Amino acid sequence: MRLPYSWLREVVAVGASGWDVTPGELEQTLLRIGHEVEEVIPLGPVDGPVTVGRVADIEELTGYKKPIRACAVDIGDRQYREIICGATNFAVGDLVVVALPGATLPGGFTISARKAYGRNSDGMICSAAELNLGADHSGILVLPPGAAEPGADGAGVLGLDDVVFHLAITPDRGYCMSVRGLARELACAYDLDFVDPASNSRVPPLPIEGPAWPLTVQPETGVRRFALRPVIGIDPAAVSPWWLQRRLLLCGIRATCPAVDVTNYVMLELGHPMHAHDRNRISGTLGVRFARSGETAVTLDGIERKLDTADVLIVDDAATAAIGGVMGAASTEVRADSTDVLLEAAIWDPAAVSRTQRRLHLPSEAARRYERTVDPAISVAALDRCARLLADIAGGEVSPTLTDWRGDPPCDDWSPPPIRMGVDVPDRIAGVAYPQGTTARRLAQIGAVVTHDGDTLTVTPPSWRPDLRQPADLVEEVLRA
């Protein structure tokens, strides 16, 4: 999992104003509390003139085996540079990042004016990979409208003073596959107050005025929760802002459209995968059931999948809408003309997701999280955060309707079973006499509810920690902190 240093630092600092550590210190802390840091990736570095430009004109050069374009780029104050480029994913009017002669890009690549394809090329239009922002070589980096003006410092706009941490999250710590989870870990490690980004203080509940969509769920599928919230009247031409696109890019996810981008963003932020359906393409009642023998579904990548009777599906009256926890289906895909979106946040059975994604060879960021378990208590908070973001970015109105299926009978407490432990057990195992109250305080910091009964603690783990099952697990948490 990839996460930028700046995002982690920002979330921790909400509860600890002024808190700051260097990337090197943060790496050592993550290692100390048991997280494997595979790589620390500084962005850039770039040296010399790297600027934002606006494409003013494109001339398609012919007679070559591949597409070649001669581009006139405004680099500020209507100063134009001709730059030869082989990418085709941009158009006149787009904002791009230009490395001018004399600039040095990551890897020591120095830009100079040169003759190419019979024309003078006075710089280079950069891809994200060439700036060390990600691995995407498929085209140049196009900034969204309003991200900057021509002539703005490229390094500043891109935030190239940042660092990306590449972490290997163990299967038992799925809660750490998010900014929320890792920021809580860091707050515990530094003994700081933590403000949960999924709490009501950060995500105030939206109104509820009836169900959002008719729904039937077969409980035997293992689904624990299934929530739906519509956003009506979004602008299909809207584009996600640069701050959001940048964070997705640094986490290894390509921005596509606001409805999809916000689901990915909130997944990274809170750890809860979600899916966006085109509300107008849903036919009748939504249902959650096992696939039937011989059933197929066309997934978002356009491939028809042969399903197994152990696969869990979301279906409507006409077709499959998604393979649960793995990938959406083409029938309700959000498209370029979509104006009404139905956002979905569900809690799928980890074993079922793992089995299906492996059989279909469909690994995804969502499936990786569902395999490790997702916090069921925040489904509606994540849904509401996503809906607000989408309305802010693409316009439209968040519907006051909500469907929230919580099992049969409905579940009102998502916490794992309580654990009883002697208050001095961590001291005896560590061979250290901790100050009075340390064990209870540290367990409360990870989100547990702790009560005293003489020399015994009763500890109710938080909803995002199903891995805490016995006293030894609690001792490990105290000693890690």
PDB file of N, CA and C in Angstrom, residues 254-296:
ATOM      1  N   ARG A 254      -5.368   5.791 -10.649  1.00  0.00           N
ATOM      2  CA  ARG A 254      -5.576   6.787 -11.695  1.00  0.00           C
ATOM      3  C   ARG A 254      -6.955   7.414 -11.559  1.00  0.00           C
ATOM      4  N   ALA A 255      -7.014   8.737 -11.609  1.00  0.00           N
ATOM      5  CA  ALA A 255      -8.298   9.433 -11.565  1.00  0.00           C
ATOM      6  C   ALA A 255      -9.057   9.195 -12.863  1.00  0.00           C
ATOM      7  N   THR A 256     -10.387   9.031 -12.760  1.00  0.00           N
ATOM      8  CA  THR A 256     -11.212   8.808 -13.950  1.00  0.00           C
ATOM      9  C   THR A 256     -12.333   9.838 -14.034  1.00  0.00           C
ATOM     10  N   CYS A 257     -13.278   9.781 -13.113  1.00  0.00           N
ATOM     11  CA  CYS A 257     -14.375  10.747 -13.054  1.00  0.00           C
ATOM     12  C   CYS A 257     -14.738  10.932 -11.589  1.00  0.00           C
ATOM     13  N   PRO A 258     -15.380  12.057 -11.222  1.00  0.00           N
ATOM     14  CA  PRO A 258     -15.626  12.319  -9.802  1.00  0.00           C
ATOM     15  C   PRO A 258     -16.359  11.206  -9.063  1.00  0.00           C
ATOM     16  N   ALA A 259     -17.374  10.588  -9.688  1.00  0.00           N
ATOM     17  CA  ALA A 259     -18.150   9.565  -8.984  1.00  0.00           C
ATOM     18  C   ALA A 259     -17.288   8.378  -8.578  1.00  0.00           C
ATOM     19  N   VAL A 260     -16.346   8.007  -9.421  1.00  0.00           N
ATOM     20  CA  VAL A 260     -15.436   6.905  -9.099  1.00  0.00           C
ATOM     21  C   VAL A 260     -14.293   7.398  -8.217  1.00  0.00           C
ATOM     22  N   ASP A 261     -13.785   8.587  -8.504  1.00  0.00           N
ATOM     23  CA  ASP A 261     -12.649   9.116  -7.746  1.00  0.00           C
ATOM     24  C   ASP A 261     -12.972   9.253  -6.263  1.00  0.00           C
ATOM     25  N   VAL A 262     -14.182   9.727  -5.927  1.00  0.00           N
ATOM     26  CA  VAL A 262     -14.496   9.932  -4.510  1.00  0.00           C
ATOM     27  C   VAL A 262     -14.623   8.604  -3.775  1.00  0.00           C
ATOM     28  N   THR A 263     -15.098   7.553  -4.453  1.00  0.00           N
ATOM     29  CA  THR A 263     -15.156   6.253  -3.779  1.00  0.00           C
ATOM     30  C   THR A 263     -13.748   5.748  -3.485  1.00  0.00           C
ATOM     31  N   ASN A 264     -12.828   5.939  -4.426  1.00  0.00           N
ATOM     32  CA  ASN A 264     -11.439   5.530  -4.188  1.00  0.00           C
ATOM     33  C   ASN A 264     -10.791   6.385  -3.104  1.00  0.00           C
ATOM     34  N   TYR A 265     -11.079   7.673  -3.120  1.00  0.00           N
ATOM     35  CA  TYR A 265     -10.478   8.572  -2.133  1.00  0.00           C
ATOM     36  C   TYR A 265     -10.913   8.196  -0.718  1.00  0.00           C
ATOM     37  N   VAL A 266     -12.210   7.980  -0.516  1.00  0.00           N
ATOM     38  CA  VAL A 266     -12.701   7.644   0.822  1.00  0.00           C
ATOM     39  C   VAL A 266     -12.225   6.255   1.241  1.00  0.00           C
ATOM     40  N   MET A 267     -12.079   5.333   0.293  1.00  0.00           N
ATOM     41  CA  MET A 267     -11.491   4.030   0.613  1.00  0.00           C
ATOM     42  C   MET A 267     -10.087   4.202   1.180  1.00  0.00           C
ATOM     43  N   LEU A 268      -9.272   5.046   0.555  1.00  0.00           N
ATOM     44  CA  LEU A 268      -7.914   5.290   1.045  1.00  0.00           C
ATOM     45  C   LEU A 268      -7.932   6.029   2.374  1.00  0.00           C
ATOM     46  N   GLU A 269      -8.857   6.952   2.531  1.00  0.00           N
ATOM     47  CA  GLU A 269      -8.920   7.768   3.739  1.00  0.00           C
ATOM     48  C   GLU A 269      -9.427   6.977   4.941  1.00  0.00           C
ATOM     49  N   LEU A 270     -10.558   6.274   4.778  1.00  0.00           N
ATOM     50  CA  LEU A 270     -11.217   5.608   5.899  1.00  0.00           C
ATOM     51  C   LEU A 270     -11.071   4.090   5.884  1.00  0.00           C
ATOM     52  N   GLY A 271     -10.627   3.524   4.769  1.00  0.00           N
ATOM     53  CA  GLY A 271     -10.441   2.079   4.702  1.00  0.00           C
ATOM     54  C   GLY A 271     -11.668   1.301   4.290  1.00  0.00           C
ATOM     55  N   HIS A 272     -12.743   1.995   3.884  1.00  0.00           N
ATOM     56  CA  HIS A 272     -13.990   1.318   3.510  1.00  0.00           C
ATOM     57  C   HIS A 272     -14.192   1.402   2.003  1.00  0.00           C
ATOM     58  N   PRO A 273     -14.059   0.284   1.272  1.00  0.00           N
ATOM     59  CA  PRO A 273     -14.340   0.310  -0.170  1.00  0.00           C
ATOM     60  C   PRO A 273     -15.809   0.639  -0.434  1.00  0.00           C
ATOM     61  N   MET A 274     -16.047   1.257  -1.568  1.00  0.00           N
ATOM     62  CA  MET A 274     -17.408   1.592  -1.991  1.00  0.00           C
ATOM     63  C   MET A 274     -17.528   1.427  -3.495  1.00  0.00           C
ATOM     64  N   HIS A 275     -18.752   1.513  -3.969  1.00  0.00           N
ATOM     65  CA  HIS A 275     -18.979   1.408  -5.415  1.00  0.00           C
ATOM     66  C   HIS A 275     -20.047   2.409  -5.821  1.00  0.00           C
ATOM     67  N   ALA A 276     -19.896   2.966  -7.014  1.00  0.00           N
ATOM     68  CA  ALA A 276     -20.865   3.915  -7.558  1.00  0.00           C
ATOM     69  C   ALA A 276     -21.612   3.265  -8.718  1.00  0.00           C
ATOM     70  N   HIS A 277     -22.938   3.248  -8.628  1.00  0.00           N
ATOM     71  CA  HIS A 277     -23.793   2.740  -9.703  1.00  0.00           C
ATOM     72  C   HIS A 277     -24.491   3.917 -10.384  1.00  0.00           C
ATOM     73  N   ASP A 278     -24.741   3.789 -11.678  1.00  0.00           N
ATOM     74  CA  ASP A 278     -25.610   4.748 -12.360  1.00  0.00           C
ATOM     75  C   ASP A 278     -27.048   4.427 -11.945  1.00  0.00           C
ATOM     76  N   ARG A 279     -27.645   5.331 -11.193  1.00  0.00           N
ATOM     77  CA  ARG A 279     -28.979   5.085 -10.628  1.00  0.00           C
ATOM     78  C   ARG A 279     -30.028   4.849 -11.716  1.00  0.00           C
ATOM     79  N   ASN A 280     -29.874   5.520 -12.840  1.00  0.00           N
ATOM     80  CA  ASN A 280     -30.874   5.409 -13.906  1.00  0.00           C
ATOM     81  C   ASN A 280     -30.743   4.122 -14.713  1.00  0.00           C
ATOM     82  N   ARG A 281     -29.678   3.362 -14.474  1.00  0.00           N
ATOM     83  CA  ARG A 281     -29.498   2.098 -15.197  1.00  0.00           C
ATOM     84  C   ARG A 281     -29.847   0.886 -14.329  1.00  0.00           C
ATOM     85  N   ILE A 282     -30.301   1.145 -13.110  1.00  0.00           N
ATOM     86  CA  ILE A 282     -30.733   0.047 -12.241  1.00  0.00           C
ATOM     87  C   ILE A 282     -32.194  -0.258 -12.546  1.00  0.00           C
ATOM     88  N   SER A 283     -32.487  -1.534 -12.715  1.00  0.00           N
ATOM     89  CA  SER A 283     -33.837  -1.958 -13.068  1.00  0.00           C
ATOM     90  C   SER A 283     -34.477  -2.687 -11.887  1.00  0.00           C
ATOM     91  N   GLY A 284     -35.448  -2.045 -11.258  1.00  0.00           N
ATOM     92  CA  GLY A 284     -36.191  -2.695 -10.184  1.00  0.00           C
ATOM     93  C   GLY A 284     -35.413  -2.811  -8.887  1.00  0.00           C
ATOM     94  N   THR A 285     -35.716  -3.851  -8.129  1.00  0.00           N
ATOM     95  CA  THR A 285     -35.138  -4.066  -6.803  1.00  0.00           C
ATOM     96  C   THR A 285     -33.701  -4.569  -6.905  1.00  0.00           C
ATOM     97  N   LEU A 286     -32.842  -4.061  -6.030  1.00  0.00           N
ATOM     98  CA  LEU A 286     -31.495  -4.612  -5.902  1.00  0.00           C
ATOM     99  C   LEU A 286     -31.537  -5.808  -4.961  1.00  0.00           C
ATOM    100  N   GLY A 287     -30.725  -6.799  -5.269  1.00  0.00           N
ATOM    101  CA  GLY A 287     -30.658  -7.976  -4.416  1.00  0.00           C
ATOM    102  C   GLY A 287     -29.233  -8.460  -4.243  1.00  0.00           C
ATOM    103  N   VAL A 288     -28.970  -9.117  -3.124  1.00  0.00           N
ATOM    104  CA  VAL A 288     -27.673  -9.743  -2.865  1.00  0.00           C
ATOM    105  C   VAL A 288     -27.925 -11.240  -2.729  1.00  0.00           C
ATOM    106  N   ARG A 289     -27.300 -12.023  -3.598  1.00  0.00           N
ATOM    107  CA  ARG A 289     -27.517 -13.476  -3.609  1.00  0.00           C
ATOM    108  C   ARG A 289     -26.303 -14.177  -4.192  1.00  0.00           C
ATOM    109  N   PHE A 290     -26.293 -15.506  -4.068  1.00  0.00           N
ATOM    110  CA  PHE A 290     -25.266 -16.313  -4.719  1.00  0.00           C
ATOM    111  C   PHE A 290     -25.559 -16.418  -6.221  1.00  0.00           C
ATOM    112  N   ALA A 291     -24.489 -16.569  -7.003  1.00  0.00           N
ATOM    113  CA  ALA A 291     -24.655 -16.790  -8.441  1.00  0.00           C
ATOM    114  C   ALA A 291     -25.319 -18.145  -8.684  1.00  0.00           C
ATOM    115  N   ARG A 292     -26.017 -18.238  -9.790  1.00  0.00           N
ATOM    116  CA  ARG A 292     -26.670 -19.488 -10.170  1.00  0.00           C
ATOM    117  C   ARG A 292     -25.797 -20.258 -11.150  1.00  0.00           C
ATOM    118  N   SER A 293     -26.012 -21.530 -11.213  1.00  0.00           N
ATOM    119  CA  SER A 293     -25.227 -22.385 -12.103  1.00  0.00           C
ATOM    120  C   SER A 293     -25.339 -21.900 -13.549  1.00  0.00           C
ATOM    121  N   GLY A 294     -24.180 -21.707 -14.193  1.00  0.00           N
ATOM    122  CA  GLY A 294     -24.144 -21.268 -15.578  1.00  0.00           C
ATOM    123  C   GLY A 294     -24.280 -19.775 -15.776  1.00  0.00           C
ATOM    124  N   GLU A 295     -24.433 -19.018 -14.699  1.00  0.00           N
ATOM    125  CA  GLU A 295     -24.632 -17.567 -14.813  1.00  0.00           C
ATOM    126  C   GLU A 295     -23.321 -16.879 -15.199  1.00  0.00           C
ATOM    127  N   THR A 296     -23.436 -15.790 -15.955  1.00  0.00           N
ATOM    128  CA  THR A 296     -22.274 -14.985 -16.345  1.00  0.00           C
ATOM    129  C   THR A 296     -22.551 -13.518 -16.031  1.00  0.00           C
TER     130      THR A 296
END
